[in-house]
Tab-separated table of C-alpha atoms and ligand atoms in Angstrom:
chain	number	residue	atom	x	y	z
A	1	UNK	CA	99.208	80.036	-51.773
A	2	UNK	CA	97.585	83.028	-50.392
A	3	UNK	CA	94.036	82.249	-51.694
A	4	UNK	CA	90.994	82.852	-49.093
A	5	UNK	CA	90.428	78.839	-47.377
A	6	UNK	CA	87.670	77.009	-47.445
A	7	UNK	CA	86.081	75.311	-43.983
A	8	UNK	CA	84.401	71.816	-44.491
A	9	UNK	CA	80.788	71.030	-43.463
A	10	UNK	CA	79.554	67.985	-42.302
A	11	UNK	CA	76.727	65.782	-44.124
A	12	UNK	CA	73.448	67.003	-42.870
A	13	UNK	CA	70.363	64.932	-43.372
A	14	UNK	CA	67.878	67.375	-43.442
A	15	UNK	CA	69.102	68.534	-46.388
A	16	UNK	CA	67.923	66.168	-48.478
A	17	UNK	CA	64.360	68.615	-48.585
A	18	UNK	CA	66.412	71.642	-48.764
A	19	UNK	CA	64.821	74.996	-47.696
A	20	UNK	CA	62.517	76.144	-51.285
A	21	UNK	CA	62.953	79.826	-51.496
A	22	UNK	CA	61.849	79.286	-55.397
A	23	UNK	CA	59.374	76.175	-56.232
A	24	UNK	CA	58.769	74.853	-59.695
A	25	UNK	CA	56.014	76.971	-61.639
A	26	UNK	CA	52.763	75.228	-61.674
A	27	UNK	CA	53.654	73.013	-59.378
A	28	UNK	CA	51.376	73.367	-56.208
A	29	UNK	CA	52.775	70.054	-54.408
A	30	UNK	CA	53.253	67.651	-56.992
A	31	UNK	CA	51.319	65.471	-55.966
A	32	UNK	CA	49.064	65.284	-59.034
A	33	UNK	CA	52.546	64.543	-61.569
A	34	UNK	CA	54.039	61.428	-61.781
A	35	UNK	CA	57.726	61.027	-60.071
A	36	UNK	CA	59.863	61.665	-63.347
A	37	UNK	CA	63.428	62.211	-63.420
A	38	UNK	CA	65.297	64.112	-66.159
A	39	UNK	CA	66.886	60.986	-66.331
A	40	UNK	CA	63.504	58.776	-66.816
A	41	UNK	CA	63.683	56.545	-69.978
A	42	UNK	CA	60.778	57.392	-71.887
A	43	UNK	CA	59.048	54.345	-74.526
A	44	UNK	CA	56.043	55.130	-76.741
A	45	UNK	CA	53.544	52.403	-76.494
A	46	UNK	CA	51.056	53.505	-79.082
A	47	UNK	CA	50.212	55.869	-81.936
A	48	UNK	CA	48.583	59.122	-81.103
A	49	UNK	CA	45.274	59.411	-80.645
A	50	UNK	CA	43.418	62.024	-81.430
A	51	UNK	CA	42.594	63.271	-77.984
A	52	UNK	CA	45.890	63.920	-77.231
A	53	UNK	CA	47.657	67.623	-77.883
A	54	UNK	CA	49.562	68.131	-80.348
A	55	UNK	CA	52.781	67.926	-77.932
A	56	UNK	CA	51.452	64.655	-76.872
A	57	UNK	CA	51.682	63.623	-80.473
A	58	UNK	CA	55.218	65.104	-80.808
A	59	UNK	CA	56.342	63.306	-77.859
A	60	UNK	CA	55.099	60.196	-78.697
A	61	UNK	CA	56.480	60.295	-82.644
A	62	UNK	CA	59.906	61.258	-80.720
A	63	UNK	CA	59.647	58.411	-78.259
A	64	UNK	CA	59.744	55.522	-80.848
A	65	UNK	CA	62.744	55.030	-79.619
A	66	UNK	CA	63.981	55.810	-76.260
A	67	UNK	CA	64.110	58.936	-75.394
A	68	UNK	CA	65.141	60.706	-71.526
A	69	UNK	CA	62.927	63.104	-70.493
A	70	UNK	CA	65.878	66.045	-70.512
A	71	UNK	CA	66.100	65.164	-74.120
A	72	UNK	CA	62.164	65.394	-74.834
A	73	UNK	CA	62.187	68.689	-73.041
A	74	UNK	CA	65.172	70.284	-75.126
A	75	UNK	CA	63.395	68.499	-78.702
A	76	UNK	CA	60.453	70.127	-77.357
A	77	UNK	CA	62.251	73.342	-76.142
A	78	UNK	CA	59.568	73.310	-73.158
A	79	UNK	CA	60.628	73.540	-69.981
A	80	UNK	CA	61.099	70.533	-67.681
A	81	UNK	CA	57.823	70.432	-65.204
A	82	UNK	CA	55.625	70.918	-68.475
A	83	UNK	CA	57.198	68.132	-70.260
A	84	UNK	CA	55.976	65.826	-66.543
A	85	UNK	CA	52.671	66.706	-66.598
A	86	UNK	CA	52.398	65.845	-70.731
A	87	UNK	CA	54.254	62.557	-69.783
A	88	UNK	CA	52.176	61.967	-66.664
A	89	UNK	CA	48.568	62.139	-68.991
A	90	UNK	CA	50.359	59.853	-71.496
A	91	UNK	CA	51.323	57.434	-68.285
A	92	UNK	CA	47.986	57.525	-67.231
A	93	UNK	CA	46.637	56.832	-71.317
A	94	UNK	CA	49.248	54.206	-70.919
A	95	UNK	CA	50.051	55.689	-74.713
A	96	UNK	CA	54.390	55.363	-73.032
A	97	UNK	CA	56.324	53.829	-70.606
A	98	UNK	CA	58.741	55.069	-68.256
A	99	UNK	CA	61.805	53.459	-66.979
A	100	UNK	CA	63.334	55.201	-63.724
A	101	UNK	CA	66.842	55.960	-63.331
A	102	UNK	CA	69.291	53.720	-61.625
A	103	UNK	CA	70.050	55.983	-58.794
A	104	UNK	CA	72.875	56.591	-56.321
A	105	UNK	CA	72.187	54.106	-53.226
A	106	UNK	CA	73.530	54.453	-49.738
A	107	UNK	CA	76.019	51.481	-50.552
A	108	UNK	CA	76.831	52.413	-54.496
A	109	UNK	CA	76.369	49.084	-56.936
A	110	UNK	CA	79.313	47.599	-57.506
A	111	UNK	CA	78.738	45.960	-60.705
A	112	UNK	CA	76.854	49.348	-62.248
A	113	UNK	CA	80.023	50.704	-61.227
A	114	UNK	CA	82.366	48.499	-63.302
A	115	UNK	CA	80.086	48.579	-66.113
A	116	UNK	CA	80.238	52.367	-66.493
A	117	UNK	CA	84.013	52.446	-66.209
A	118	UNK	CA	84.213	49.687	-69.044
A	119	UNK	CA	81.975	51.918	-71.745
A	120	UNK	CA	84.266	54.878	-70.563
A	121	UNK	CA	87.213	52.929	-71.329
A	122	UNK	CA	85.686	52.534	-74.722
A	123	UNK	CA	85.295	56.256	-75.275
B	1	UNK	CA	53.874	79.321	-74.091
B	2	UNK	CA	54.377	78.827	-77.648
B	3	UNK	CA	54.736	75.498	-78.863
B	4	UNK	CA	56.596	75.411	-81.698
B	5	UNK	CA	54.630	73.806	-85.088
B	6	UNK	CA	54.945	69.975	-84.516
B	7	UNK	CA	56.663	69.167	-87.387
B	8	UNK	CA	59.329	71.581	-87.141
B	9	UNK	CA	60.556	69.105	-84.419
B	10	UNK	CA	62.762	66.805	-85.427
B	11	UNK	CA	64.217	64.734	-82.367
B	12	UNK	CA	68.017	63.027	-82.805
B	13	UNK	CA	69.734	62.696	-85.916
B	14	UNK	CA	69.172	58.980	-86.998
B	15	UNK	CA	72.869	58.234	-85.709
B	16	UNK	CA	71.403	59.590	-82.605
B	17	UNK	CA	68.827	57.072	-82.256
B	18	UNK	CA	69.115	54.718	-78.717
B	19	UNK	CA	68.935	51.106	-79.250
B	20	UNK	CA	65.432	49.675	-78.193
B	21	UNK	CA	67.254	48.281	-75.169
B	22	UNK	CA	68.837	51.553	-73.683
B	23	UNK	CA	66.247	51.564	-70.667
B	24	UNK	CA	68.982	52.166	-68.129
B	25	UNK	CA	70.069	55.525	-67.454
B	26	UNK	CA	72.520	57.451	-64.343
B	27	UNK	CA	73.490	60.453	-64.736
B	28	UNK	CA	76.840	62.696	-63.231
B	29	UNK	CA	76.348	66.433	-63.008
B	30	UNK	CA	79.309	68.746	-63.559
B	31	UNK	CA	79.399	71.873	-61.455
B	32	UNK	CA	81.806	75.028	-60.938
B	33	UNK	CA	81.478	78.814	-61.497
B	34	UNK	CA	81.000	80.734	-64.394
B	35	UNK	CA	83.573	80.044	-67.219
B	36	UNK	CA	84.840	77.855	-65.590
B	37	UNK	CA	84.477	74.432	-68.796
B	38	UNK	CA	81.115	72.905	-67.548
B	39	UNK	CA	79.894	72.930	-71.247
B	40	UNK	CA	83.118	72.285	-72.709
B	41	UNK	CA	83.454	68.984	-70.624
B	42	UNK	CA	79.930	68.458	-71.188
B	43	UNK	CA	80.613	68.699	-75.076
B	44	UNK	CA	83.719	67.386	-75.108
B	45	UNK	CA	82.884	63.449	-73.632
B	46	UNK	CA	79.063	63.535	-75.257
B	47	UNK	CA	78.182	61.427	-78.311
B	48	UNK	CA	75.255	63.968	-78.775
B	49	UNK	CA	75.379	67.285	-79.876
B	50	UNK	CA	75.128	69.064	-76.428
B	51	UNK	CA	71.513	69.815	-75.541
B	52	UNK	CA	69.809	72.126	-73.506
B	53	UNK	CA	66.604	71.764	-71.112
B	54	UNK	CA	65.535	74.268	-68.628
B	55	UNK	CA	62.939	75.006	-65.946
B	56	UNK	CA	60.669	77.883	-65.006
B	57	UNK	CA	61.097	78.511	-61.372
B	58	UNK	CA	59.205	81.175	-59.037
B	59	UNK	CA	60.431	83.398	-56.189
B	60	UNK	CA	58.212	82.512	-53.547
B	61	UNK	CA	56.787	85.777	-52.501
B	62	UNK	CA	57.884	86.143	-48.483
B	63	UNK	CA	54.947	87.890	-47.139
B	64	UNK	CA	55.848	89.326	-44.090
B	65	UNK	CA	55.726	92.994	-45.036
B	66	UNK	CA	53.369	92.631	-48.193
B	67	UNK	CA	50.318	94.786	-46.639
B	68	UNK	CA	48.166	93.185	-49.262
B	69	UNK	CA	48.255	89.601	-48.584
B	70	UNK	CA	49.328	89.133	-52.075
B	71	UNK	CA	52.057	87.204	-53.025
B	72	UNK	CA	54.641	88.987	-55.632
B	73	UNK	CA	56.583	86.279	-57.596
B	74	UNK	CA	59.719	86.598	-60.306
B	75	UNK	CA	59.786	83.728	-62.633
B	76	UNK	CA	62.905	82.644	-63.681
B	77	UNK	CA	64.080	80.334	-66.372
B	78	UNK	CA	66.857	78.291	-65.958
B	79	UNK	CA	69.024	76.566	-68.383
B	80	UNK	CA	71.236	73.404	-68.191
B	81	UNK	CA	73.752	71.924	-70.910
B	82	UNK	CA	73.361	68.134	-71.030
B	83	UNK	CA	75.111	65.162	-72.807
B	84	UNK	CA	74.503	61.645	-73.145
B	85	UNK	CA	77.209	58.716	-73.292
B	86	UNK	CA	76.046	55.130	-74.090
B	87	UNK	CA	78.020	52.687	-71.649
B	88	UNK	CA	76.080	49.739	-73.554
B	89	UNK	CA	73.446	48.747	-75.476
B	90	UNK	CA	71.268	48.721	-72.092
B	91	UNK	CA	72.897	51.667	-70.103
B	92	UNK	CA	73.275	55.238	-70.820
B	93	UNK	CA	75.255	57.942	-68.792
B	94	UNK	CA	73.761	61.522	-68.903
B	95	UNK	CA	75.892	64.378	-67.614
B	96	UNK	CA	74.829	67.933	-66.613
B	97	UNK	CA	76.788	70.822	-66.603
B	98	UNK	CA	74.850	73.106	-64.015
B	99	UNK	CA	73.498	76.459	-64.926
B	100	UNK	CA	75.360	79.773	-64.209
B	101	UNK	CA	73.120	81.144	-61.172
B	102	UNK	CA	73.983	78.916	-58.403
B	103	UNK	CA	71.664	79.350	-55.980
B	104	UNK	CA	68.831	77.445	-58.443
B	105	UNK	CA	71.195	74.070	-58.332
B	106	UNK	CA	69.884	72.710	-55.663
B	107	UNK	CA	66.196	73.866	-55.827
B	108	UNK	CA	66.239	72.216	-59.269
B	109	UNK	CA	64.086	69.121	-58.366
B	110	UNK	CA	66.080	65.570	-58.857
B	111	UNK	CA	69.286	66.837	-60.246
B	112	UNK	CA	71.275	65.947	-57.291
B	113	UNK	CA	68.901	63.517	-55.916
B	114	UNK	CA	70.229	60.178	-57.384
B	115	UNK	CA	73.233	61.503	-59.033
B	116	UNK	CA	75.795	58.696	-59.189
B	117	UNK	CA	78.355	61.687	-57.964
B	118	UNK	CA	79.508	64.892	-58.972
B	119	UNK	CA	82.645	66.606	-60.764
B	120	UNK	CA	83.913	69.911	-59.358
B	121	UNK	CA	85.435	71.561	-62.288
B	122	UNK	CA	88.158	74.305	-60.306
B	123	UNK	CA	89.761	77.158	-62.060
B	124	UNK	CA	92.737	78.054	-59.732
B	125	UNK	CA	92.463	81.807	-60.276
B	126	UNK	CA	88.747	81.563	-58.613
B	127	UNK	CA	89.354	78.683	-56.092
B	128	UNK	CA	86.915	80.589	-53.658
B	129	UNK	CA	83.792	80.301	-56.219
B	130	UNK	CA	83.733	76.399	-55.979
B	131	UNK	CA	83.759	77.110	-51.963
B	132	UNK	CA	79.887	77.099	-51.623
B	133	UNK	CA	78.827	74.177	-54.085
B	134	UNK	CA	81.716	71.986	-52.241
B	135	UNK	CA	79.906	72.796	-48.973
B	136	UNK	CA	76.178	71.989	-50.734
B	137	UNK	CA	77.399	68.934	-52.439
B	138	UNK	CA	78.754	67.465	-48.738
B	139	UNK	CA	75.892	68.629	-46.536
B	140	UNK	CA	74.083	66.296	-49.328
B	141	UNK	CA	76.130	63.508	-49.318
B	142	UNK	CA	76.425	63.594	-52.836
B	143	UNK	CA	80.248	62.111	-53.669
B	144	UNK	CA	82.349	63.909	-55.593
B	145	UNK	CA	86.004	64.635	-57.043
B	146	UNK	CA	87.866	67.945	-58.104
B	147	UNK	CA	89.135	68.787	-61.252
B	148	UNK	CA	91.122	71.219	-61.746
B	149	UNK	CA	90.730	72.855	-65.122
B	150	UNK	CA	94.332	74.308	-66.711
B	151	UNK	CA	93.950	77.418	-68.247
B	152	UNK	CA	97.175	78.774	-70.008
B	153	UNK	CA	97.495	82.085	-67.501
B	154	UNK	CA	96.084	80.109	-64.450
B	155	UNK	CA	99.263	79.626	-61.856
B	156	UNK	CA	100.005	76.333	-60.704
B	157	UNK	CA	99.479	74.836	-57.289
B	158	UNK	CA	100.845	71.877	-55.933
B	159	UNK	CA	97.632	69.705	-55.321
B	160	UNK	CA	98.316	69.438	-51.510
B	161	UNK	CA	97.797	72.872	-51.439
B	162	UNK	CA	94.773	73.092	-53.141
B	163	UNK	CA	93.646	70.404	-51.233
B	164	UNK	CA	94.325	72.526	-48.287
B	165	UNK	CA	93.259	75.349	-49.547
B	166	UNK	CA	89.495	73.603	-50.475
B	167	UNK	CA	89.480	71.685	-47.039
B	168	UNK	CA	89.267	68.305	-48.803
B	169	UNK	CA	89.974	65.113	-46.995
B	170	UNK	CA	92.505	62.712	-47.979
B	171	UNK	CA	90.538	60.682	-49.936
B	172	UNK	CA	88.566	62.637	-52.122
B	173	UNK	CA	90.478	62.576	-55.844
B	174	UNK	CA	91.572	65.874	-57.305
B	175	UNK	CA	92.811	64.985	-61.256
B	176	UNK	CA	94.338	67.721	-63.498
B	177	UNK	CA	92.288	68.351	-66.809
B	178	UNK	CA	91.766	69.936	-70.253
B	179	UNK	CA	87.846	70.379	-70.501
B	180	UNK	CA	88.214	70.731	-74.306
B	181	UNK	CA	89.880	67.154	-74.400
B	182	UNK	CA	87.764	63.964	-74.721
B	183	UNK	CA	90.304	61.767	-73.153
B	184	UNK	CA	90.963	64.048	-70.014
B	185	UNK	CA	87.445	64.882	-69.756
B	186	UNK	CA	87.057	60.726	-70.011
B	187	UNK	CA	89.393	60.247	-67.589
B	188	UNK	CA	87.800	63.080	-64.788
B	189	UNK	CA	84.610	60.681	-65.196
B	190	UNK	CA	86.694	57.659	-64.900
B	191	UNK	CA	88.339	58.885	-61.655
B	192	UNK	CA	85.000	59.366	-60.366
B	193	UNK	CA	83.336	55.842	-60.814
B	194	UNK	CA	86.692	54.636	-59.348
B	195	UNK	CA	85.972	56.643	-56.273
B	196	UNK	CA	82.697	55.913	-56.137
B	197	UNK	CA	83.605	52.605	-56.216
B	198	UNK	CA	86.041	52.445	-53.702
B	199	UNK	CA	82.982	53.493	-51.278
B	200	UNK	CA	81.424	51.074	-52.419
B	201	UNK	CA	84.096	48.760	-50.784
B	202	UNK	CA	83.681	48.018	-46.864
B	203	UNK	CA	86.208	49.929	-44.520
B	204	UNK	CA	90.042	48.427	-44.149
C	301	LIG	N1	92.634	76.664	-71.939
C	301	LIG	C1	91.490	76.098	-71.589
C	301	LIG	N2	90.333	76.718	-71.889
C	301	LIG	C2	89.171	76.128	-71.530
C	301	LIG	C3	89.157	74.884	-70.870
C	301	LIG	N3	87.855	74.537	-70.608
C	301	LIG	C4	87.105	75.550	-71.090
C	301	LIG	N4	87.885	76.493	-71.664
C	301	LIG	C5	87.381	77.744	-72.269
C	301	LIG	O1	86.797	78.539	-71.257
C	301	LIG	C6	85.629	79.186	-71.718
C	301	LIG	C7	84.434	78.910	-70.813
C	301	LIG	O2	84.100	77.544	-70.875
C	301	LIG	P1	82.599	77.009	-70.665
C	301	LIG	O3	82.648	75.547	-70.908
C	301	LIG	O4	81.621	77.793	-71.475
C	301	LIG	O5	82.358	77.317	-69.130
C	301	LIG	P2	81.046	77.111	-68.232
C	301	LIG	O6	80.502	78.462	-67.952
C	301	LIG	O7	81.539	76.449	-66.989
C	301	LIG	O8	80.077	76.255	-68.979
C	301	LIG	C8	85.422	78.716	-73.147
C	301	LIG	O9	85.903	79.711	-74.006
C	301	LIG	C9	86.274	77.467	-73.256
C	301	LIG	O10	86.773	77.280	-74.553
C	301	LIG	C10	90.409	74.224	-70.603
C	301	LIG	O11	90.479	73.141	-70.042
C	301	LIG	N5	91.542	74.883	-70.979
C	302	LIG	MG1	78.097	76.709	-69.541
């Protein structure tokens, strides 16, 4: 094979803040926005109510069932940070619920593990 | 921004619908170059329609030789192919197939950070454009395994020297596949939680 090689690099763990040469729009520090993945479970709790925007209202008719918040923002066809801040006024109206993500640990979960392989295998 | 008129907006088609229960999600993301079957794969294991979210994202303006003092920023939107696979009525598996321009993958807030792992989908007649994302995905510690997409024209490598080729250690998994088959792009995914799960067991 006479293709160009590739050199390995070694885990660095100051990478897990990597260097922002482009930050999210409207996003100063986010420190006003809830911590929402695009993988966050989303659950209405309540009807709309009239002081919410009509997105609000969209979101929560959507989120009768639940919904991640990657799928609200493609419904939606807004873009990912303005879907968080609608979600984070409808956390703080407690009008939905959010469920965070099962995320990758240092020592991955076994048994998540084996469940995921055993709904693949049904695929 | 225009929002579109509310009830325009539909949501899933009723056979779309998550179970009450599904309050569990992890999610895989699928990267590789350009053309290389990120959205094919994506499409090809989902039970959903592939969807598509996306993020506005600003060049921070650098400053040094601005003789105003004022910042000049370049918004850019970028777009992501996603898919959704329901592991039970509980857990769902979401998988991203990365957006073209590269150097926006990793600025893109969480979509690395708690990955269960990644796939890197190879074309061997562009080995060298998976070089960089390799390189990103182990400075981050995110785990991953190589597939290697077969296109009709692409030649064929013995996996050692691909393996070679890509630097890879011993144990990372690189599978054959056919993004535009469920069961291969099943069993790329499968490969994966095995791996993952084999760290996952303490050292022999
Ligand atoms: N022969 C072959 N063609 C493929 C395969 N995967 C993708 N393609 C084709 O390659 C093209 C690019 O695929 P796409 O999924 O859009 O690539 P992306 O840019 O990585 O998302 C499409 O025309 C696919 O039909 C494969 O496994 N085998
Ligand atoms: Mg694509």
């Amino acid at each position: 094979m006479n293709s160009p090689r590739r050199e390995r690099r070694k885990a660095d763990p100051a990478l897990s803040d990597p260097e922002r040469l482009y930050v999210i729009t409207g996003d100063p520090d986010g420190s006003e926005r809830a911590h929402l993945d695009l993988v966050t479970m989303i659950v209405a709790q309540a009807q709309p109510t009239p002081t919410v925007q009509p997105e609000q209202a969209v979101i929560l008719r959507l989120c009768q069932a639940p919904l991640s918040v990657a799928e609200i923002s493609a419904y939606l066809g807004l873009p990912f940070s303005v879907v968080t801040s609608l979600l984070t006024e409808l956390l703080a109206a407690e009008l939905i619920e959010s469920r965070a993500p099962i995320v990758r640990a240092t020592l991955p979960d076994r048994s998540l593990l084996e469940a995921v392989m055993h709904g693949l295998q049904k695929l | 921004m225009d929002f579109r008129s509310s009830d325009t907006i539909t949501g899933p088609r009723s056979e779309d619908v998550l179970p009450t229960t599904a309050t569990a999600a992890v999610k895989v993301v699928i990267v590789g170059g350009f053309g290389v079957g990120k959205t094919t794969m994506v499409g090809s294991v989902s039970e959903i329609r592939p969807l598509t979210t996306e993020e506005t994202m600003t060049q921070a303006g650098v400053g040094v030789d601005d003789n105003f003092g004022v910042e000049s920023k370049t918004a850019t939107t970028v777009a992501m192919d996603f898919g959704r696979i329901s592991i039970s009525e509980e857990l769902i598996l979401y998988l991203f197939g990365t957006p073209g321009q590269e150097r926006f993958w990793f600025l893109w807030n969480g979509l690395f950070e708690g990955a269960l792992g990644a796939v890197v989908l190879i074309d061997t007649r562009r080995l060298e454009v998976s070089f960089d994302v390799i390189g990103r995905l182990e400075e981050r510690g995110v785990p991953f395994v190589v597939a290697i997409n077969t296109f009709p024209d692409a030649p064929k490598h013995p996996v050692e020297a691909l393996r070679s080729a890509l630097d890879l250690p011993e144990e990372v998994p690189m599978i054959d596949c056919d993004a535009r088959l469920r069961g291969s792009s099943r069993d790329v995914l499968m490969t994966l939680m095995r791996y993952l799960h084999s760290l996952s067991l303490p050292l022999a």
